Amino acid sequence: ADPTEVSDYAAKVFAAVHTAGGIVLNSSVHDGSGEFAPGANFELLIPGAKLGDALGAFSQIGEVRYRREATNDITAPTVGVNERLQDSNAKVESLLAQLAAAESDGEREAVEAELGTERRHAASLRSQLTALQRRANFSRVSLHIKTGDSAAPPPSSGGWSIGNALHDAGHILVVAAGVAIVGLAILGPLALIALLIWLANRAWVRHSRQRALG
């Protein structure tokens, strides 16, 4: 974005989030008047069903220089927490039955203490399940509005420059040196063995000749 358009672009981001029924977790907008360069950053939660529409709206605000997507599978954690919550609820029901059947104050107090602990455990599991369900229903989006040189896209892997050539050449030399060292490490002992065999053969031939002449 042009530095003078950052505030206008940020307002359009807020409008797009509102239209999608999303949530702004946090945001920061800088117009360049302070110590920060002009730009804006947003951390958003967008309903999964409206994610495509929201991303399309964001793309229409300005030129998209870089986009990255990632997903996390939360099926197993969700199923696990839900099963533990069902077990905890069943234990609470069982403790309530024990409390109703308690015949002494001591027995009643013991059951009540265990019941309080289990109810807190169930509440914690419900909170975890709610958070997982929110993750399943909402997508987290990080959006950055940049200006000037900061808006340049990440280096492309498709180009090939003199710097790339020098880097590749250096890499080739390093690999070649490594191959040479490995080769010497393998051939060195073999060459030594061959030299010993040759010397032994020479000594045996010389000894045989001396015996023949003697």
mmCIF file of C-alpha atoms in Angstrom:
data_model
loop_
_atom_site.group_PDB
_atom_site.id
_atom_site.type_symbol
_atom_site.label_atom_id
_atom_site.label_comp_id
_atom_site.label_asym_id
_atom_site.label_seq_id
_atom_site.Cartn_x
_atom_site.Cartn_y
_atom_site.Cartn_z
ATOM 1 C CA ALA A 1 0.000 0.000 0.000
ATOM 2 C CA ASP A 2 0.969 3.612 -0.398
ATOM 3 C CA PRO A 3 1.901 5.071 3.022
ATOM 4 C CA THR A 4 -0.962 7.567 2.777
ATOM 5 C CA GLU A 5 -3.480 4.754 2.254
ATOM 6 C CA VAL A 6 -2.640 2.610 5.296
ATOM 7 C CA SER A 7 -5.451 3.982 7.480
ATOM 8 C CA ASP A 8 -7.980 3.587 4.663
ATOM 9 C CA TYR A 9 -6.836 0.015 4.000
ATOM 10 C CA ALA A 10 -7.035 -0.806 7.724
ATOM 11 C CA ALA A 11 -10.630 0.471 7.831
ATOM 12 C CA LYS A 12 -11.467 -1.804 4.913
ATOM 13 C CA VAL A 13 -9.921 -4.772 6.761
ATOM 14 C CA PHE A 14 -12.114 -4.079 9.801
ATOM 15 C CA ALA A 15 -15.157 -3.818 7.532
ATOM 16 C CA ALA A 16 -14.353 -7.135 5.823
ATOM 17 C CA VAL A 17 -13.915 -8.871 9.206
ATOM 18 C CA HIS A 18 -17.244 -7.458 10.406
ATOM 19 C CA THR A 19 -18.990 -8.629 7.222
ATOM 20 C CA ALA A 20 -17.603 -12.146 7.687
ATOM 21 C CA GLY A 21 -18.676 -12.229 11.338
ATOM 22 C CA GLY A 22 -15.045 -12.555 12.419
ATOM 23 C CA ILE A 23 -13.139 -11.426 15.495
ATOM 24 C CA VAL A 24 -10.173 -9.045 15.699
ATOM 25 C CA LEU A 25 -7.871 -10.557 18.315
ATOM 26 C CA ASN A 26 -5.418 -7.656 18.090
ATOM 27 C CA SER A 27 -4.346 -5.006 15.621
ATOM 28 C CA SER A 28 -1.831 -2.214 15.220
ATOM 29 C CA VAL A 29 -1.942 0.557 12.617
ATOM 30 C CA HIS A 30 0.969 2.956 12.035
ATOM 31 C CA ASP A 31 0.693 5.943 9.725
ATOM 32 C CA GLY A 32 4.424 6.684 9.815
ATOM 33 C CA SER A 33 4.210 9.687 12.114
ATOM 34 C CA GLY A 34 5.969 7.898 14.975
ATOM 35 C CA GLU A 35 9.028 5.687 15.234
ATOM 36 C CA PHE A 36 7.400 2.849 13.276
ATOM 37 C CA ALA A 37 7.260 2.601 9.509
ATOM 38 C CA PRO A 38 3.775 3.008 8.024
ATOM 39 C CA GLY A 39 1.887 -0.273 7.939
ATOM 40 C CA ALA A 40 -0.597 -2.391 9.855
ATOM 41 C CA ASN A 41 -0.783 -5.839 11.438
ATOM 42 C CA PHE A 42 -3.880 -7.858 12.283
ATOM 43 C CA GLU A 43 -4.538 -11.145 14.091
ATOM 44 C CA LEU A 44 -8.022 -12.310 13.154
ATOM 45 C CA LEU A 45 -10.449 -15.174 13.699
ATOM 46 C CA ILE A 46 -12.639 -15.808 10.666
ATOM 47 C CA PRO A 47 -15.538 -18.332 10.605
ATOM 48 C CA GLY A 48 -14.476 -21.298 8.497
ATOM 49 C CA ALA A 49 -17.579 -21.041 6.317
ATOM 50 C CA LYS A 50 -16.734 -17.413 5.468
ATOM 51 C CA LEU A 51 -12.958 -17.786 5.139
ATOM 52 C CA GLY A 52 -12.947 -17.814 1.333
ATOM 53 C CA ASP A 53 -15.134 -14.713 1.144
ATOM 54 C CA ALA A 54 -12.988 -12.897 3.704
ATOM 55 C CA LEU A 55 -9.737 -13.718 1.908
ATOM 56 C CA GLY A 56 -11.318 -12.536 -1.338
ATOM 57 C CA ALA A 57 -12.308 -9.254 0.335
ATOM 58 C CA PHE A 58 -8.787 -8.814 1.717
ATOM 59 C CA SER A 59 -7.323 -9.418 -1.747
ATOM 60 C CA GLN A 60 -9.454 -6.612 -3.186
ATOM 61 C CA ILE A 61 -8.151 -4.081 -0.654
ATOM 62 C CA GLY A 62 -4.617 -4.042 -2.066
ATOM 63 C CA GLU A 63 -2.083 -6.030 -4.030
ATOM 64 C CA VAL A 64 -1.328 -9.394 -2.449
ATOM 65 C CA ARG A 65 2.447 -9.873 -2.380
ATOM 66 C CA TYR A 66 2.668 -13.015 -0.291
ATOM 67 C CA ARG A 67 0.218 -15.601 0.993
ATOM 68 C CA ARG A 68 0.822 -18.746 3.037
ATOM 69 C CA GLU A 69 -1.687 -21.284 4.309
ATOM 70 C CA ALA A 70 -1.343 -24.023 6.908
ATOM 71 C CA THR A 71 -3.790 -26.334 8.657
ATOM 72 C CA ASN A 72 -3.744 -28.352 11.868
ATOM 73 C CA ASP A 73 -5.742 -31.535 12.339
ATOM 74 C CA ILE A 74 -7.495 -31.271 15.737
ATOM 75 C CA THR A 75 -9.772 -34.289 15.311
ATOM 76 C CA ALA A 76 -7.890 -36.542 17.745
ATOM 77 C CA PRO A 77 -7.586 -33.928 20.534
ATOM 78 C CA THR A 78 -11.274 -33.038 20.203
ATOM 79 C CA VAL A 79 -12.401 -36.667 20.380
ATOM 80 C CA GLY A 80 -10.084 -37.334 23.332
ATOM 81 C CA VAL A 81 -11.294 -34.367 25.381
ATOM 82 C CA ASN A 82 -14.926 -35.179 24.600
ATOM 83 C CA GLU A 83 -14.492 -38.785 25.804
ATOM 84 C CA ARG A 84 -12.768 -37.653 29.023
ATOM 85 C CA LEU A 85 -15.589 -35.166 29.622
ATOM 86 C CA GLN A 86 -18.194 -37.923 29.260
ATOM 87 C CA ASP A 87 -16.278 -40.080 31.751
ATOM 88 C CA SER A 88 -16.035 -37.152 34.164
ATOM 89 C CA ASN A 89 -19.764 -36.426 33.904
ATOM 90 C CA ALA A 90 -20.509 -40.094 34.586
ATOM 91 C CA LYS A 91 -18.271 -39.978 37.648
ATOM 92 C CA VAL A 92 -20.065 -36.853 38.888
ATOM 93 C CA GLU A 93 -23.406 -38.661 38.574
ATOM 94 C CA SER A 94 -21.995 -41.626 40.459
ATOM 95 C CA LEU A 95 -20.684 -39.406 43.249
ATOM 96 C CA LEU A 96 -24.071 -37.688 43.518
ATOM 97 C CA ALA A 97 -25.661 -41.100 43.996
ATOM 98 C CA GLN A 98 -23.089 -41.953 46.668
ATOM 99 C CA LEU A 99 -23.744 -38.645 48.383
ATOM 100 C CA ALA A 100 -27.474 -39.331 48.496
ATOM 101 C CA ALA A 101 -26.813 -42.758 50.019
ATOM 102 C CA ALA A 102 -24.233 -41.558 52.568
ATOM 103 C CA GLU A 103 -25.205 -42.492 56.125
ATOM 104 C CA SER A 104 -22.642 -40.584 58.176
ATOM 105 C CA ASP A 105 -21.244 -37.072 58.204
ATOM 106 C CA GLY A 106 -17.712 -38.338 57.599
ATOM 107 C CA GLU A 107 -18.771 -40.357 54.567
ATOM 108 C CA ARG A 108 -20.776 -37.399 53.260
ATOM 109 C CA GLU A 109 -17.829 -34.998 53.632
ATOM 110 C CA ALA A 110 -15.469 -37.371 51.827
ATOM 111 C CA VAL A 111 -17.867 -37.766 48.918
ATOM 112 C CA GLU A 112 -18.486 -34.006 48.746
ATOM 113 C CA ALA A 113 -14.734 -33.307 48.571
ATOM 114 C CA GLU A 114 -14.278 -35.823 45.758
ATOM 115 C CA LEU A 115 -17.356 -34.435 44.027
ATOM 116 C CA GLY A 116 -15.969 -30.895 44.140
ATOM 117 C CA THR A 117 -12.663 -32.050 42.620
ATOM 118 C CA GLU A 118 -14.418 -33.961 39.845
ATOM 119 C CA ARG A 119 -16.711 -31.037 39.036
ATOM 120 C CA ARG A 120 -13.680 -28.750 38.649
ATOM 121 C CA HIS A 121 -12.094 -31.361 36.394
ATOM 122 C CA ALA A 122 -15.245 -31.521 34.265
ATOM 123 C CA ALA A 123 -15.344 -27.708 34.024
ATOM 124 C CA SER A 124 -11.735 -27.676 32.821
ATOM 125 C CA LEU A 125 -12.514 -30.303 30.174
ATOM 126 C CA ARG A 126 -15.556 -28.312 28.999
ATOM 127 C CA SER A 127 -13.344 -25.254 28.622
ATOM 128 C CA GLN A 128 -10.826 -27.242 26.577
ATOM 129 C CA LEU A 129 -13.598 -28.655 24.390
ATOM 130 C CA THR A 130 -15.021 -25.177 23.791
ATOM 131 C CA ALA A 131 -11.602 -23.903 22.729
ATOM 132 C CA LEU A 132 -11.136 -26.836 20.334
ATOM 133 C CA GLN A 133 -14.590 -26.320 18.879
ATOM 134 C CA ARG A 134 -13.777 -22.656 18.330
ATOM 135 C CA ARG A 135 -10.599 -23.676 16.523
ATOM 136 C CA ALA A 136 -12.663 -26.004 14.368
ATOM 137 C CA ASN A 137 -15.213 -23.308 13.570
ATOM 138 C CA PHE A 138 -12.803 -20.400 13.150
ATOM 139 C CA SER A 139 -9.628 -19.957 11.129
ATOM 140 C CA ARG A 140 -6.823 -17.806 12.458
ATOM 141 C CA VAL A 141 -5.574 -15.249 9.946
ATOM 142 C CA SER A 142 -2.501 -13.018 10.233
ATOM 143 C CA LEU A 143 -2.730 -10.065 7.846
ATOM 144 C CA HIS A 144 -0.012 -7.461 7.269
ATOM 145 C CA ILE A 145 -0.262 -4.226 5.308
ATOM 146 C CA LYS A 146 3.194 -3.104 4.208
ATOM 147 C CA THR A 147 4.498 -0.093 2.344
ATOM 148 C CA GLY A 148 7.567 0.848 0.314
ATOM 149 C CA ASP A 149 10.501 -1.561 0.297
ATOM 150 C CA SER A 150 8.934 -3.575 3.126
ATOM 151 C CA ALA A 151 6.217 -4.655 0.698
ATOM 152 C CA ALA A 152 8.678 -6.506 -1.516
ATOM 153 C CA PRO A 153 7.777 -10.181 -1.990
ATOM 154 C CA PRO A 154 9.949 -12.965 -0.557
ATOM 155 C CA PRO A 155 12.975 -13.916 -2.697
ATOM 156 C CA SER A 156 11.908 -16.012 -5.660
ATOM 157 C CA SER A 157 13.480 -19.394 -6.233
ATOM 158 C CA GLY A 158 12.859 -19.147 -9.971
ATOM 159 C CA GLY A 159 15.546 -16.526 -10.800
ATOM 160 C CA TRP A 160 19.247 -17.242 -11.249
ATOM 161 C CA SER A 161 21.776 -14.462 -10.758
ATOM 162 C CA ILE A 162 25.557 -14.148 -10.523
ATOM 163 C CA GLY A 163 25.210 -14.451 -6.764
ATOM 164 C CA ASN A 164 23.308 -17.714 -7.214
ATOM 165 C CA ALA A 165 26.011 -18.925 -9.597
ATOM 166 C CA LEU A 166 28.786 -18.165 -7.102
ATOM 167 C CA HIS A 167 26.818 -19.859 -4.347
ATOM 168 C CA ASP A 168 26.236 -22.931 -6.509
ATOM 169 C CA ALA A 169 29.878 -23.018 -7.585
ATOM 170 C CA GLY A 170 31.015 -22.858 -3.972
ATOM 171 C CA HIS A 171 28.611 -25.640 -3.080
ATOM 172 C CA ILE A 172 29.939 -27.787 -5.941
ATOM 173 C CA LEU A 173 33.548 -27.248 -4.793
ATOM 174 C CA VAL A 174 32.646 -28.214 -1.237
ATOM 175 C CA VAL A 175 30.916 -31.386 -2.464
ATOM 176 C CA ALA A 176 33.869 -32.222 -4.741
ATOM 177 C CA ALA A 177 36.309 -31.767 -1.873
ATOM 178 C CA GLY A 178 34.195 -33.991 0.314
ATOM 179 C CA VAL A 179 34.104 -36.693 -2.365
ATOM 180 C CA ALA A 180 37.873 -36.461 -2.776
ATOM 181 C CA ILE A 181 38.464 -36.838 0.963
ATOM 182 C CA VAL A 182 36.137 -39.834 1.138
ATOM 183 C CA GLY A 183 37.850 -41.321 -1.895
ATOM 184 C CA LEU A 184 41.283 -40.917 -0.312
ATOM 185 C CA ALA A 185 39.982 -42.415 2.902
ATOM 186 C CA ILE A 186 38.856 -45.508 0.966
ATOM 187 C CA LEU A 187 41.722 -45.795 -1.534
ATOM 188 C CA GLY A 188 44.507 -44.960 0.943
ATOM 189 C CA PRO A 189 44.380 -48.267 2.862
ATOM 190 C CA LEU A 190 43.977 -50.219 -0.385
ATOM 191 C CA ALA A 191 47.039 -48.523 -1.895
ATOM 192 C CA LEU A 192 49.033 -49.296 1.261
ATOM 193 C CA ILE A 193 48.032 -52.964 1.131
ATOM 194 C CA ALA A 194 48.947 -53.132 -2.551
ATOM 195 C CA LEU A 195 52.375 -51.579 -1.780
ATOM 196 C CA LEU A 196 53.018 -54.108 0.982
ATOM 197 C CA ILE A 197 52.076 -56.982 -1.327
ATOM 198 C CA TRP A 198 54.392 -55.623 -4.036
ATOM 199 C CA LEU A 199 57.299 -55.252 -1.594
ATOM 200 C CA ALA A 200 56.736 -58.745 -0.241
ATOM 201 C CA ASN A 201 56.640 -60.116 -3.762
ATOM 202 C CA ARG A 202 59.894 -58.297 -4.626
ATOM 203 C CA ALA A 203 61.552 -59.704 -1.508
ATOM 204 C CA TRP A 204 60.367 -63.235 -2.315
ATOM 205 C CA VAL A 205 61.630 -62.983 -5.921
ATOM 206 C CA ARG A 206 65.014 -61.677 -4.716
ATOM 207 C CA HIS A 207 65.254 -64.462 -2.163
ATOM 208 C CA SER A 208 64.347 -67.074 -4.784
ATOM 209 C CA ARG A 209 67.044 -65.776 -7.128
ATOM 210 C CA GLN A 210 69.657 -65.848 -4.394
ATOM 211 C CA ARG A 211 68.775 -69.471 -3.574
ATOM 212 C CA ALA A 212 68.959 -70.391 -7.246
ATOM 213 C CA LEU A 213 72.378 -68.749 -7.657
ATOM 214 C CA GLY A 214 73.640 -70.226 -4.437
#
